[in-house]
Structure formats: structure tokens, C-alpha cells
PDB file of C-alpha atoms in Angstrom:
ATOM      1  CA  UNK A1220      16.206  41.568  -3.666  1.00 44.00           C
ATOM      2  CA  UNK A1221      15.481  43.237  -6.796  1.00 47.00           C
ATOM      3  CA  UNK A1222      11.607  44.614  -7.716  1.00 48.00           C
ATOM      4  CA  UNK A1223      11.108  41.639  -9.808  1.00 47.00           C
ATOM      5  CA  UNK A1224      12.246  38.985  -7.515  1.00 47.00           C
ATOM      6  CA  UNK A1225       9.620  40.495  -5.022  1.00 51.00           C
ATOM      7  CA  UNK A1226       6.668  40.584  -7.814  1.00 50.00           C
ATOM      8  CA  UNK A1227       7.866  36.522  -8.476  1.00 48.00           C
ATOM      9  CA  UNK A1228       7.369  36.230  -4.558  1.00 48.00           C
ATOM     10  CA  UNK A1229       4.143  37.873  -4.425  1.00 48.00           C
ATOM     11  CA  UNK A1230       2.682  36.453  -7.044  1.00 49.00           C
ATOM     12  CA  UNK A1231       3.511  32.731  -6.010  1.00 44.00           C
ATOM     13  CA  UNK A1232       2.063  33.494  -2.245  1.00 45.00           C
ATOM     14  CA  UNK A1233      -0.841  34.931  -3.854  1.00 48.00           C
ATOM     15  CA  UNK A1234      -1.949  31.269  -5.301  1.00 50.00           C
ATOM     16  CA  UNK A1235      -0.931  29.150  -1.786  1.00 57.00           C
ATOM     17  CA  UNK A1236       0.500  30.125   1.422  1.00 82.00           C
ATOM     18  CA  UNK A1237       3.747  30.145   1.835  1.00 81.00           C
ATOM     19  CA  UNK A1238       7.203  30.434   3.600  1.00 81.00           C
ATOM     20  CA  UNK A1239      10.427  31.041   3.003  1.00 79.00           C
ATOM     21  CA  UNK A1240      13.295  28.341   3.944  1.00 78.00           C
ATOM     22  CA  UNK A1241      16.652  29.612   3.450  1.00 72.00           C
ATOM     23  CA  UNK A1242      16.231  31.341   0.549  1.00 71.00           C
ATOM     24  CA  UNK A1243      13.619  28.719  -1.180  1.00 76.00           C
ATOM     25  CA  UNK A1244       9.794  29.392  -1.509  1.00 81.00           C
ATOM     26  CA  UNK A1245       8.014  26.673   0.094  1.00 84.00           C
ATOM     27  CA  UNK A1246       4.396  25.693   0.121  1.00 85.00           C
ATOM     28  CA  UNK A1247       3.739  25.300   3.879  1.00 83.00           C
ATOM     29  CA  UNK A1248       0.763  22.935   2.860  1.00 83.00           C
ATOM     30  CA  UNK A1249       2.930  20.556   0.321  1.00 84.00           C
ATOM     31  CA  UNK A1250       6.569  20.833   1.374  1.00 80.00           C
ATOM     32  CA  UNK A1251       6.652  21.694  -2.617  1.00 83.00           C
ATOM     33  CA  UNK A1252       9.824  24.262  -3.074  1.00 81.00           C
ATOM     34  CA  UNK A1253       8.285  26.754  -5.738  1.00 77.00           C
ATOM     35  CA  UNK A1254      11.023  29.207  -6.106  1.00 76.00           C
ATOM     36  CA  UNK A1255      14.107  31.162  -5.002  1.00 70.00           C
ATOM     37  CA  UNK A1256      13.206  34.387  -2.928  1.00 69.00           C
ATOM     38  CA  UNK A1257      16.043  36.406  -4.305  1.00 65.00           C
ATOM     39  CA  UNK A1258      18.400  35.734  -1.480  1.00 61.00           C
ATOM     40  CA  UNK A1259      21.842  33.883  -1.248  1.00 66.00           C
ATOM     41  CA  UNK A1260      21.490  29.765  -1.670  1.00 72.00           C
ATOM     42  CA  UNK A1261      21.756  27.846   1.601  1.00 76.00           C
ATOM     43  CA  UNK A1262      25.119  25.355   1.266  1.00 86.00           C
ATOM     44  CA  UNK A1263      26.549  22.829   3.602  1.00 90.00           C
ATOM     45  CA  UNK A1264      30.000  24.087   4.146  1.00 92.00           C
ATOM     46  CA  UNK A1265      30.515  23.019   7.888  1.00 93.00           C
ATOM     47  CA  UNK A1266      28.996  21.289  11.176  1.00 93.00           C
ATOM     48  CA  UNK A1267      26.824  23.218  12.111  1.00 92.00           C
ATOM     49  CA  UNK A1268      24.925  23.771   8.283  1.00 91.00           C
ATOM     50  CA  UNK A1269      24.968  19.757   8.344  1.00 94.00           C
ATOM     51  CA  UNK A1270      23.211  19.631  11.571  1.00 94.00           C
ATOM     52  CA  UNK A1271      21.066  22.324  10.280  1.00 91.00           C
ATOM     53  CA  UNK A1272      19.625  20.034   7.289  1.00 92.00           C
ATOM     54  CA  UNK A1273      19.703  16.602   9.423  1.00 95.00           C
ATOM     55  CA  UNK A1274      17.798  18.330  11.930  1.00 94.00           C
ATOM     56  CA  UNK A1275      14.958  19.468   9.076  1.00 92.00           C
ATOM     57  CA  UNK A1276      15.348  15.721   8.038  1.00 94.00           C
ATOM     58  CA  UNK A1277      14.404  14.663  11.765  1.00 96.00           C
ATOM     59  CA  UNK A1278      11.157  16.838  12.082  1.00 94.00           C
ATOM     60  CA  UNK A1279       9.715  15.516   8.369  1.00 92.00           C
ATOM     61  CA  UNK A1280      10.618  12.114   9.592  1.00 95.00           C
ATOM     62  CA  UNK A1281       8.858  12.486  13.076  1.00 96.00           C
ATOM     63  CA  UNK A1282       6.182  14.178  11.002  1.00 95.00           C
ATOM     64  CA  UNK A1283       5.696  11.168   9.109  1.00 96.00           C
ATOM     65  CA  UNK A1284       6.234   8.672  11.909  1.00 96.00           C
ATOM     66  CA  UNK A1285       3.168  10.571  14.070  1.00 97.00           C
ATOM     67  CA  UNK A1286       0.786  10.404  10.480  1.00 97.00           C
ATOM     68  CA  UNK A1287       1.789   6.723  10.227  1.00 97.00           C
ATOM     69  CA  UNK A1288       0.862   6.240  14.205  1.00 97.00           C
ATOM     70  CA  UNK A1289      -2.727   8.188  13.616  1.00 97.00           C
ATOM     71  CA  UNK A1290      -3.302   6.716   9.896  1.00 97.00           C
ATOM     72  CA  UNK A1291      -2.794   3.391  12.221  1.00 97.00           C
ATOM     73  CA  UNK A1292      -5.419   4.517  14.959  1.00 97.00           C
ATOM     74  CA  UNK A1293      -8.020   5.793  12.938  1.00 97.00           C
ATOM     75  CA  UNK A1294      -7.548   2.173  10.642  1.00 97.00           C
ATOM     76  CA  UNK A1295      -8.559   0.304  13.725  1.00 97.00           C
ATOM     77  CA  UNK A1296     -10.987   2.767  15.196  1.00 97.00           C
ATOM     78  CA  UNK A1297     -12.885   1.944  11.437  1.00 97.00           C
ATOM     79  CA  UNK A1298     -12.496  -1.691  11.384  1.00 97.00           C
ATOM     80  CA  UNK A1299     -14.009  -2.019  14.825  1.00 97.00           C
ATOM     81  CA  UNK A1300     -16.881   0.127  13.947  1.00 97.00           C
ATOM     82  CA  UNK A1301     -17.219  -2.125  10.582  1.00 97.00           C
ATOM     83  CA  UNK A1302     -16.930  -4.854  12.623  1.00 97.00           C
ATOM     84  CA  UNK A1303     -20.237  -3.910  14.953  1.00 97.00           C
ATOM     85  CA  UNK A1304     -22.227  -3.041  11.910  1.00 97.00           C
ATOM     86  CA  UNK A1305     -20.595  -6.323  10.066  1.00 96.00           C
ATOM     87  CA  UNK A1306     -21.672  -8.745  13.028  1.00 97.00           C
ATOM     88  CA  UNK A1307     -25.184  -6.592  13.361  1.00 96.00           C
ATOM     89  CA  UNK A1308     -25.734  -7.358   9.360  1.00 95.00           C
ATOM     90  CA  UNK A1309     -25.096 -11.108   9.862  1.00 95.00           C
ATOM     91  CA  UNK A1310     -27.809 -11.363  13.283  1.00 97.00           C
ATOM     92  CA  UNK A1311     -30.065  -9.477  10.972  1.00 96.00           C
ATOM     93  CA  UNK A1312     -29.417 -12.218   8.091  1.00 95.00           C
ATOM     94  CA  UNK A1313     -29.831 -14.582  11.006  1.00 96.00           C
ATOM     95  CA  UNK A1314     -32.547 -14.019  12.580  1.00 97.00           C
ATOM     96  CA  UNK A1315     -35.327 -12.847   9.617  1.00 96.00           C
ATOM     97  CA  UNK A1316     -32.662 -14.189   6.691  1.00 94.00           C
ATOM     98  CA  UNK A1317     -35.431 -17.759   6.224  1.00 95.00           C
ATOM     99  CA  UNK A1318     -38.599 -15.325   6.901  1.00 96.00           C
ATOM    100  CA  UNK A1319     -37.162 -13.107   3.789  1.00 95.00           C
ATOM    101  CA  UNK A1320     -36.533 -16.259   1.797  1.00 95.00           C
ATOM    102  CA  UNK A1321     -39.880 -17.682   2.206  1.00 95.00           C
ATOM    103  CA  UNK A1322     -41.823 -14.302   1.626  1.00 95.00           C
ATOM    104  CA  UNK A1323     -39.687 -13.412  -1.979  1.00 95.00           C
ATOM    105  CA  UNK A1324     -39.952 -17.398  -2.875  1.00 94.00           C
ATOM    106  CA  UNK A1325     -44.010 -16.807  -2.498  1.00 95.00           C
ATOM    107  CA  UNK A1326     -44.150 -13.664  -4.194  1.00 95.00           C
ATOM    108  CA  UNK A1327     -41.855 -14.674  -7.065  1.00 94.00           C
ATOM    109  CA  UNK A1328     -44.684 -17.989  -7.513  1.00 94.00           C
ATOM    110  CA  UNK A1329     -45.771 -18.424 -11.282  1.00 91.00           C
ATOM    111  CA  UNK A1330     -43.087 -15.465 -12.242  1.00 91.00           C
ATOM    112  CA  UNK A1331     -40.170 -16.468 -14.475  1.00 91.00           C
ATOM    113  CA  UNK A1332     -37.799 -13.776 -12.301  1.00 92.00           C
ATOM    114  CA  UNK A1333     -35.592 -15.527  -9.935  1.00 92.00           C
ATOM    115  CA  UNK A1334     -35.327 -11.950  -7.783  1.00 95.00           C
ATOM    116  CA  UNK A1335     -37.373  -9.986  -5.656  1.00 95.00           C
ATOM    117  CA  UNK A1336     -36.462  -6.273  -5.324  1.00 94.00           C
ATOM    118  CA  UNK A1337     -37.245  -3.306  -3.679  1.00 95.00           C
ATOM    119  CA  UNK A1338     -35.566   0.219  -2.853  1.00 94.00           C
ATOM    120  CA  UNK A1339     -33.413  -0.977   0.322  1.00 94.00           C
ATOM    121  CA  UNK A1340     -32.182  -4.785  -2.014  1.00 95.00           C
ATOM    122  CA  UNK A1341     -32.999  -7.687  -3.326  1.00 95.00           C
ATOM    123  CA  UNK A1342     -33.457 -11.695  -2.666  1.00 95.00           C
ATOM    124  CA  UNK A1343     -32.225 -13.766  -5.428  1.00 94.00           C
ATOM    125  CA  UNK A1344     -32.333 -17.680  -5.979  1.00 94.00           C
ATOM    126  CA  UNK A1345     -29.828 -19.519  -8.027  1.00 92.00           C
ATOM    127  CA  UNK A1346     -28.874 -22.960  -8.081  1.00 91.00           C
ATOM    128  CA  UNK A1347     -25.572 -23.987  -7.262  1.00 90.00           C
ATOM    129  CA  UNK A1348     -23.811 -26.838  -7.938  1.00 90.00           C
ATOM    130  CA  UNK A1349     -21.451 -28.946  -5.851  1.00 90.00           C
ATOM    131  CA  UNK A1350     -17.722 -28.278  -5.621  1.00 90.00           C
ATOM    132  CA  UNK A1351     -14.580 -29.533  -3.924  1.00 89.00           C
ATOM    133  CA  UNK A1352     -12.883 -27.606  -1.459  1.00 91.00           C
ATOM    134  CA  UNK A1353      -9.162 -27.944   0.137  1.00 91.00           C
ATOM    135  CA  UNK A1354      -9.354 -28.092   3.703  1.00 94.00           C
ATOM    136  CA  UNK A1355      -5.835 -29.103   4.552  1.00 93.00           C
ATOM    137  CA  UNK A1356      -3.437 -28.383   1.561  1.00 91.00           C
ATOM    138  CA  UNK A1357      -0.296 -30.490   2.231  1.00 92.00           C
ATOM    139  CA  UNK A1358      -2.006 -33.513   3.237  1.00 94.00           C
ATOM    140  CA  UNK A1359      -4.039 -32.627  -0.211  1.00 93.00           C
ATOM    141  CA  UNK A1360      -0.626 -32.262  -2.173  1.00 92.00           C
ATOM    142  CA  UNK A1361       0.911 -35.720  -0.624  1.00 92.00           C
ATOM    143  CA  UNK A1362      -2.217 -37.418  -1.549  1.00 92.00           C
ATOM    144  CA  UNK A1363      -2.605 -36.053  -4.738  1.00 92.00           C
ATOM    145  CA  UNK A1364       1.780 -36.960  -5.626  1.00 91.00           C
ATOM    146  CA  UNK A1365       0.979 -40.355  -4.584  1.00 92.00           C
ATOM    147  CA  UNK A1366      -1.639 -41.600  -6.961  1.00 92.00           C
ATOM    148  CA  UNK A1367      -0.387 -39.776  -9.565  1.00 91.00           C
ATOM    149  CA  UNK A1368      -3.095 -36.657 -10.300  1.00 92.00           C
ATOM    150  CA  UNK A1369       0.116 -34.473 -10.961  1.00 89.00           C
ATOM    151  CA  UNK A1370      -2.029 -31.830 -13.074  1.00 91.00           C
ATOM    152  CA  UNK A1371      -4.222 -31.154  -9.774  1.00 92.00           C
ATOM    153  CA  UNK A1372      -0.835 -29.237  -8.078  1.00 91.00           C
ATOM    154  CA  UNK A1373       0.589 -26.478  -8.591  1.00 89.00           C
ATOM    155  CA  UNK A1374       4.241 -26.192  -8.081  1.00 86.00           C
ATOM    156  CA  UNK A1375       5.540 -22.698  -7.344  1.00 87.00           C
ATOM    157  CA  UNK A1376       9.672 -22.028  -8.656  1.00 86.00           C
ATOM    158  CA  UNK A1377      11.477 -19.028  -7.837  1.00 91.00           C
ATOM    159  CA  UNK A1378      15.291 -18.704  -8.394  1.00 89.00           C
ATOM    160  CA  UNK A1379      17.239 -18.976  -4.911  1.00 90.00           C
ATOM    161  CA  UNK A1380      20.551 -16.698  -6.387  1.00 90.00           C
ATOM    162  CA  UNK A1381      22.594 -17.869  -3.072  1.00 89.00           C
ATOM    163  CA  UNK A1382      22.291 -21.591  -3.614  1.00 91.00           C
ATOM    164  CA  UNK A1383      24.070 -21.278  -6.959  1.00 88.00           C
ATOM    165  CA  UNK A1384      26.673 -23.160  -6.730  1.00 91.00           C
ATOM    166  CA  UNK A1385      30.365 -20.678  -6.270  1.00 90.00           C
ATOM    167  CA  UNK A1386      31.691 -21.657  -9.396  1.00 90.00           C
ATOM    168  CA  UNK A1387      28.904 -20.234 -11.452  1.00 89.00           C
ATOM    169  CA  UNK A1388      28.276 -17.266  -9.084  1.00 88.00           C
ATOM    170  CA  UNK A1389      32.238 -16.180  -9.586  1.00 88.00           C
ATOM    171  CA  UNK A1390      31.646 -16.296 -13.743  1.00 88.00           C
ATOM    172  CA  UNK A1391      28.420 -14.551 -13.200  1.00 88.00           C
ATOM    173  CA  UNK A1392      29.726 -12.109 -11.040  1.00 89.00           C
ATOM    174  CA  UNK A1393      33.110 -11.054 -13.484  1.00 87.00           C
ATOM    175  CA  UNK A1394      30.524 -11.498 -16.433  1.00 85.00           C
ATOM    176  CA  UNK A1395      31.883 -13.722 -18.160  1.00 85.00           C
ATOM    177  CA  UNK A1396      28.582 -15.715 -18.742  1.00 84.00           C
ATOM    178  CA  UNK A1397      25.354 -14.485 -19.152  1.00 84.00           C
ATOM    179  CA  UNK A1398      22.259 -16.311 -17.286  1.00 85.00           C
ATOM    180  CA  UNK A1399      18.648 -15.266 -19.027  1.00 88.00           C
ATOM    181  CA  UNK A1400      16.129 -13.501 -16.545  1.00 90.00           C
ATOM    182  CA  UNK A1401      19.379 -12.879 -14.525  1.00 88.00           C
ATOM    183  CA  UNK A1402      21.582  -9.561 -13.793  1.00 90.00           C
ATOM    184  CA  UNK A1403      24.542  -8.476 -11.717  1.00 89.00           C
ATOM    185  CA  UNK A1404      24.290  -5.456  -9.911  1.00 89.00           C
ATOM    186  CA  UNK A1405      27.372  -4.087  -9.274  1.00 86.00           C
ATOM    187  CA  UNK A1406      29.062  -3.020  -6.722  1.00 86.00           C
ATOM    188  CA  UNK A1407      28.519   0.739  -5.290  1.00 86.00           C
ATOM    189  CA  UNK A1408      31.946   2.029  -3.038  1.00 84.00           C
ATOM    190  CA  UNK A1409      31.074   4.472  -0.511  1.00 77.00           C
ATOM    191  CA  UNK A1410      27.326   4.587  -0.730  1.00 80.00           C
ATOM    192  CA  UNK A1411      25.745   7.462   0.697  1.00 78.00           C
ATOM    193  CA  UNK A1412      22.614   6.956   3.410  1.00 78.00           C
ATOM    194  CA  UNK A1413      21.251   9.709   5.505  1.00 76.00           C
ATOM    195  CA  UNK A1414      19.420   8.453   8.084  1.00 79.00           C
ATOM    196  CA  UNK A1415      17.977  11.200  11.077  1.00 77.00           C
ATOM    197  CA  UNK A1416      17.875   8.451  13.899  1.00 77.00           C
ATOM    198  CA  UNK A1417      14.004   9.505  13.849  1.00 77.00           C
ATOM    199  CA  UNK A1418      13.534   5.976  11.642  1.00 71.00           C
TER     200      UNK A1418
END
């Protein structure tokens, strides 16, 4: 290494914890490539070098899977803890809700406001109008269509390209026609797919 390269390496390593991976200065925490340390660049030239790269990829894939598993376990634990607190909250409202409402109503009597407040929360009163609720979507749709209430039924449409007629598919793929809202993705020969077997 020349003196200038050494200075650059030390400057980068002073900023963050790094390691040299085959000639590249890599941030240990982020995996970001920060520079080149001046040695000859690594190249994939034979089976051994190809295996080395795939082994590194497999390690990173395994690390991602392990982190996803940890994330899932942590989120499940948090959900369980949250559910416990949610159940406790529901119990407290079930147990004391009517008493809180009665107290707040008495405290607000004669005033203009409909909300009693304290540092820990508030008890509010408001009028809620009646509303129609859908219990069974399919049953409701069948009935509404039968009686002609078509404006009340929302129809979701989507394009199924696999259902296009063979003739239309052929001319569309050949570029002989253009259908607004559709385009043809060209075929790719020998598309590269690199997998480590971990994922």
C-alpha cells in the first residue's frame, strides 16, 4: 500500500468500525463499502472464487432469516403483552364505565360543555345517529341487485391478461396493436438468478 492509501484507510476506520473484505473497506455495522484499500481487486475467475462469493451471500441470507425470525418472535411477544393490557383496559371500562359516565354527567350538569376532563383522560358525551351495517356482503348484494338498487353495489374490476383471446394476445405480443393501460414486457434470455439455498 502507498502512504496516501494508508492515510485514507485510517481516516475511514476512524469514522466507523471497518474491516477489509477482499480489498474493500467495509463498514461492519451497515455493510456499506467505503472504499478500496489499495490491494488488487478480487475477481471471480474460477470455481473456488465463485464459491467464496456464494458462501458470503449465503451467510448474509442466513443472517436476514435469523433476524426475521427474531423480529417475528419479538412482535409476537409485544402483541401478547399488548393484548393483556387491552383486555385489562376493556375490563376497567366494563367495570367502571357506567359509574364514570354518571359522575361526569353530574359534574357537567348545567354547563355547555359535553366533556369532563382530568389529567389522565376525559369522558365525553355525543349523539350518534343510527346507521345501516352490512352483516353479510354477499346476501346484501344479491338482494340489492334483485330489487334494482345497483347504485348501492360497488363492483371491483380488474384485468385478467390470461383471459385475453389467443388472437388478441398474439397481435399484442407481436406489437401489432396497442391496448391502452397494457404493455408487453419483452422476453429475457438467460436471465440471471443467484440463489444461495438459504432463502
